[in-house]
PDB file of C-alpha atoms in Angstrom:
ATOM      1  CA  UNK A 426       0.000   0.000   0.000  1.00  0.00           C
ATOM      2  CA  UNK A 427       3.394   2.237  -0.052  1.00  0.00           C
ATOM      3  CA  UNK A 428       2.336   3.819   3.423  1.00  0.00           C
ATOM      4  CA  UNK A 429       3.887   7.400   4.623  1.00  0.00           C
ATOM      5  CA  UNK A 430       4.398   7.940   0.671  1.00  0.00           C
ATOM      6  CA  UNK A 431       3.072  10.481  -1.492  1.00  0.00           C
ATOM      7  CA  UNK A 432       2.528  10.311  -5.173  1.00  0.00           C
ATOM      8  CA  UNK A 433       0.934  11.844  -8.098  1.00  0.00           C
ATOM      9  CA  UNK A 434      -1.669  10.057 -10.649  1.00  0.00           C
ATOM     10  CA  UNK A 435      -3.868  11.546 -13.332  1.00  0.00           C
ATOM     11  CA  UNK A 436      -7.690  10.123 -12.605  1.00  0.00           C
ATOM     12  CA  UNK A 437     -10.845  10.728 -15.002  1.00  0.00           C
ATOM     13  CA  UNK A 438     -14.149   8.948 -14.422  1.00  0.00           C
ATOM     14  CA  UNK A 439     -15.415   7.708 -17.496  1.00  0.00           C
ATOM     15  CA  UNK A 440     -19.140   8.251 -18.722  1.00  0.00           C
ATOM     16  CA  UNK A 441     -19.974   4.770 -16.588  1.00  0.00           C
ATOM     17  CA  UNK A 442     -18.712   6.097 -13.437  1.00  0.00           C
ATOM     18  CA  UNK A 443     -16.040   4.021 -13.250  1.00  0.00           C
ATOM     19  CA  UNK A 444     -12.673   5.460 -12.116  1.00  0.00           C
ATOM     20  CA  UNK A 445      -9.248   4.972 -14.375  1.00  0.00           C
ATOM     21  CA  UNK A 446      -5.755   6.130 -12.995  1.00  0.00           C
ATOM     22  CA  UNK A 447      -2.954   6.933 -15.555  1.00  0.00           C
ATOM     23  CA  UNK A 448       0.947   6.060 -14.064  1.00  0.00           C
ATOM     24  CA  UNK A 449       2.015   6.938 -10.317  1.00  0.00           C
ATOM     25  CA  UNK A 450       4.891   9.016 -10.030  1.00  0.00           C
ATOM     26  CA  UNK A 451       6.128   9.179  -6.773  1.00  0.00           C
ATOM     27  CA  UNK A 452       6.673  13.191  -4.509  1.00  0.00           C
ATOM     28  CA  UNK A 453       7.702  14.421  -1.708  1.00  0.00           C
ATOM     29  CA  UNK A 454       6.091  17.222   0.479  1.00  0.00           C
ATOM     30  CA  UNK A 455       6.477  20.507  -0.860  1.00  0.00           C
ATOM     31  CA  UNK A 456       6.901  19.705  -4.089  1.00  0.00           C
ATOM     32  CA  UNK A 457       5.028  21.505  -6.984  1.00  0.00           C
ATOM     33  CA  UNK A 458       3.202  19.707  -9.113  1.00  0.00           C
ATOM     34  CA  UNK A 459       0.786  20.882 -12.514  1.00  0.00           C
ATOM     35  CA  UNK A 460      -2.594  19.481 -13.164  1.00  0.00           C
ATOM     36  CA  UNK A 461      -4.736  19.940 -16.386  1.00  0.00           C
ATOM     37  CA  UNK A 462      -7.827  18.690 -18.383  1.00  0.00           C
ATOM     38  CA  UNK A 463      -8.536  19.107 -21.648  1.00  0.00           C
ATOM     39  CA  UNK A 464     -11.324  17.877 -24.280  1.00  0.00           C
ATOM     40  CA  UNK A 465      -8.735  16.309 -27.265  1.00  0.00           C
ATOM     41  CA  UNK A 466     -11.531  15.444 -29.397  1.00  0.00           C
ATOM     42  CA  UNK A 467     -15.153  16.762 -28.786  1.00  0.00           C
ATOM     43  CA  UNK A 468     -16.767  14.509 -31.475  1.00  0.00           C
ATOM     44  CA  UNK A 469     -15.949  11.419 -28.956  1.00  0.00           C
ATOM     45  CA  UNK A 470     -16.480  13.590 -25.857  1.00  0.00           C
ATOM     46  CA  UNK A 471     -12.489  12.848 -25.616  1.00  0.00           C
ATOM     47  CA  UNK A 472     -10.818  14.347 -22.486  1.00  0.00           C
ATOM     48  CA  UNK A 473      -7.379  14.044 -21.092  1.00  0.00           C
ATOM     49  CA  UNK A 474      -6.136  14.222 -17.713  1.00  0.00           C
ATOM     50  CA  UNK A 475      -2.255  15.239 -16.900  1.00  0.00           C
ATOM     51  CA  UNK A 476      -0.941  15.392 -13.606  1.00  0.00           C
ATOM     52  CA  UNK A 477       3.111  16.782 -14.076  1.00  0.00           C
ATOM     53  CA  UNK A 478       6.367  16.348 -10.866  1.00  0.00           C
ATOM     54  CA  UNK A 479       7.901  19.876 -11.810  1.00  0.00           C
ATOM     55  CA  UNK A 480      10.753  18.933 -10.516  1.00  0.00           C
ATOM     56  CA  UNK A 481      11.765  16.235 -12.836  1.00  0.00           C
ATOM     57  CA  UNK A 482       8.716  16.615 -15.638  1.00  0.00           C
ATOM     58  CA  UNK A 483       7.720  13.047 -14.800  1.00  0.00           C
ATOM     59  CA  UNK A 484       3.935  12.977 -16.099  1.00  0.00           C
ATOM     60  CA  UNK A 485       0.998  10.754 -15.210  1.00  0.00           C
ATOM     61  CA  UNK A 486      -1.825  10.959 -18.409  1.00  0.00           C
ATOM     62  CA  UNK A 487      -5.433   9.132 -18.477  1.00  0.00           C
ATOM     63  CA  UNK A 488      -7.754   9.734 -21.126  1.00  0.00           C
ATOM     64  CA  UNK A 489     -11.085   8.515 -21.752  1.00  0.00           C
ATOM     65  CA  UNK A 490     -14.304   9.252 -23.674  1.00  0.00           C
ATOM     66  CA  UNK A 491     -17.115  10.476 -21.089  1.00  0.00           C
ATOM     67  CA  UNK A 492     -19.910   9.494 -23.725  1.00  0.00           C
ATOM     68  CA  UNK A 493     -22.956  11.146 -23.286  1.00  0.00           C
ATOM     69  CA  UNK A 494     -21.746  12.663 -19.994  1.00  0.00           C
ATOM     70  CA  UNK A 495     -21.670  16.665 -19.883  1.00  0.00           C
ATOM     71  CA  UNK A 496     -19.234  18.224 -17.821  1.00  0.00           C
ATOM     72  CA  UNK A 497     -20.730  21.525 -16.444  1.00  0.00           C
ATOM     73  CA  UNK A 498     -18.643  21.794 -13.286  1.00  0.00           C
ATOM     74  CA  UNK A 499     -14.814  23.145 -12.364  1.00  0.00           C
ATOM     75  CA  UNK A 500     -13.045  21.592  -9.231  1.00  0.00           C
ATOM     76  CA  UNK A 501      -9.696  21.990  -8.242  1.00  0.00           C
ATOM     77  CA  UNK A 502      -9.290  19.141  -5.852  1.00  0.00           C
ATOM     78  CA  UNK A 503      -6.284  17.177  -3.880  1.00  0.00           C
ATOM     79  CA  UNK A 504      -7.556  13.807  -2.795  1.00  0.00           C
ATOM     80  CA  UNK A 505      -5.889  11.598   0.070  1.00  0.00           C
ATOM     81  CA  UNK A 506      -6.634   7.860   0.143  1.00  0.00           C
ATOM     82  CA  UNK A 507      -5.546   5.490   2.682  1.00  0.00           C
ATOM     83  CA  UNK A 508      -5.458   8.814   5.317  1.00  0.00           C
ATOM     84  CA  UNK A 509      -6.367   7.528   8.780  1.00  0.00           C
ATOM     85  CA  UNK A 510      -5.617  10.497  10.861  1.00  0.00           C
ATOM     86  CA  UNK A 511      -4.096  14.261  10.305  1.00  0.00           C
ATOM     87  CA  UNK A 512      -0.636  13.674  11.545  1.00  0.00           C
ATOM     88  CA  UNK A 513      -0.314  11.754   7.832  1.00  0.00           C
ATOM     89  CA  UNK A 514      -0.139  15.223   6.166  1.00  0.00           C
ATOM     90  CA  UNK A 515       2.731  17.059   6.360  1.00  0.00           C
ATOM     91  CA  UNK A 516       3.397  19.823   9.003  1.00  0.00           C
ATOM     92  CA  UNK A 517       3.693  22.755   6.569  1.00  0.00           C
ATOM     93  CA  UNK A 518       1.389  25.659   5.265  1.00  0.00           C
ATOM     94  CA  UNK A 519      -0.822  23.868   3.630  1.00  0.00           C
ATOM     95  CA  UNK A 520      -2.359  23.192  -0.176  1.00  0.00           C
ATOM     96  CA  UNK A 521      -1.944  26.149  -2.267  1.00  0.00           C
ATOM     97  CA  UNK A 522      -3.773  26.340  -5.829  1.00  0.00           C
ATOM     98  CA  UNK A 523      -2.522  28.987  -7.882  1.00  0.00           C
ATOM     99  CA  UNK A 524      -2.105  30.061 -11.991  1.00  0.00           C
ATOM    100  CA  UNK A 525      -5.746  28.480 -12.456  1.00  0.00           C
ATOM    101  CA  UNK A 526      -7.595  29.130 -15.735  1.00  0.00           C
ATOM    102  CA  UNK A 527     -10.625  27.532 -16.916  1.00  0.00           C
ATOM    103  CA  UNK A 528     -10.964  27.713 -20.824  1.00  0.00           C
ATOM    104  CA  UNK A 529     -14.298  27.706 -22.796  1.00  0.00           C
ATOM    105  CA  UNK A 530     -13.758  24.959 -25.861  1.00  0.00           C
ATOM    106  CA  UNK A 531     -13.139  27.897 -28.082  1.00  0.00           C
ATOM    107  CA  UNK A 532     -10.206  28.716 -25.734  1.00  0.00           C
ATOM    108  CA  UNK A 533     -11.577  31.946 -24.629  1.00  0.00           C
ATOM    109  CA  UNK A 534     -10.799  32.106 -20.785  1.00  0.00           C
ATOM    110  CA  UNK A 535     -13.344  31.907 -18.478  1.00  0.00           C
ATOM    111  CA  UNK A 536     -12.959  34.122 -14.899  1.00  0.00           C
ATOM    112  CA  UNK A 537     -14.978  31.835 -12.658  1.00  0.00           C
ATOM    113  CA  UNK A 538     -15.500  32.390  -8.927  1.00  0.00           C
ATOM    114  CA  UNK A 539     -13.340  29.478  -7.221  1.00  0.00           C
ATOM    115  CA  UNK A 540     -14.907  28.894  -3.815  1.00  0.00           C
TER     116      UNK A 540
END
């Protein structure tokens, strides 16, 4: 179960609602790390899911076809699994987001309100 490690994996649910992870690339706390999603084909309903260690450029990528899904929702999110209690997180300042666009699928940029 690779306790007291951290790493980094691309997810994307898939139209079914079935959850698909791309590679796990292993961090450290502190680290920075890039996330993205993007529709690659619309025709399919095509999106791809990159999750990037800055430090070395190692990437995790999933992509999938959602089918008939809609996506009609934003979420910046960090998920823990496996996390029994709080002294698993690192003692630092916390989970910063920052640099975050949302793009329209003509690539105009949206300005949402990130709550």
């Amino acid at each position: 179960l690779l306790w007291k490690e951290w790493h980094l994996s691309s997810y994307l649910v898939d139209g079914n609602g079935r959850a698909h992870c791309g590679k796990r690339i292993k961090v450290h706390p502190g680290e920075e790390v890039f996330g993205g999603m993007v529709q690659t084909d619309a025709s399919t309903n095509t999106w791809e899911v990159t999750s990037t260690r800055l430090k070395t450029n190692e990437t995790s990528k999933y992509s999938a076809s959602l089918n008939d899904a809609k996506i009609d929702a934003a979420y910046l999110t960090v998920e823990g699994m496996i996390i029994y209690e709080c002294s698993a997180y690192p003692s630092n300042e916390g989970i910063n987001f920052y640099n975050n666009t949302l793009k329209s699928g003509d690539g105009s940029e949206l300005k949402p309100s990130w709550t």
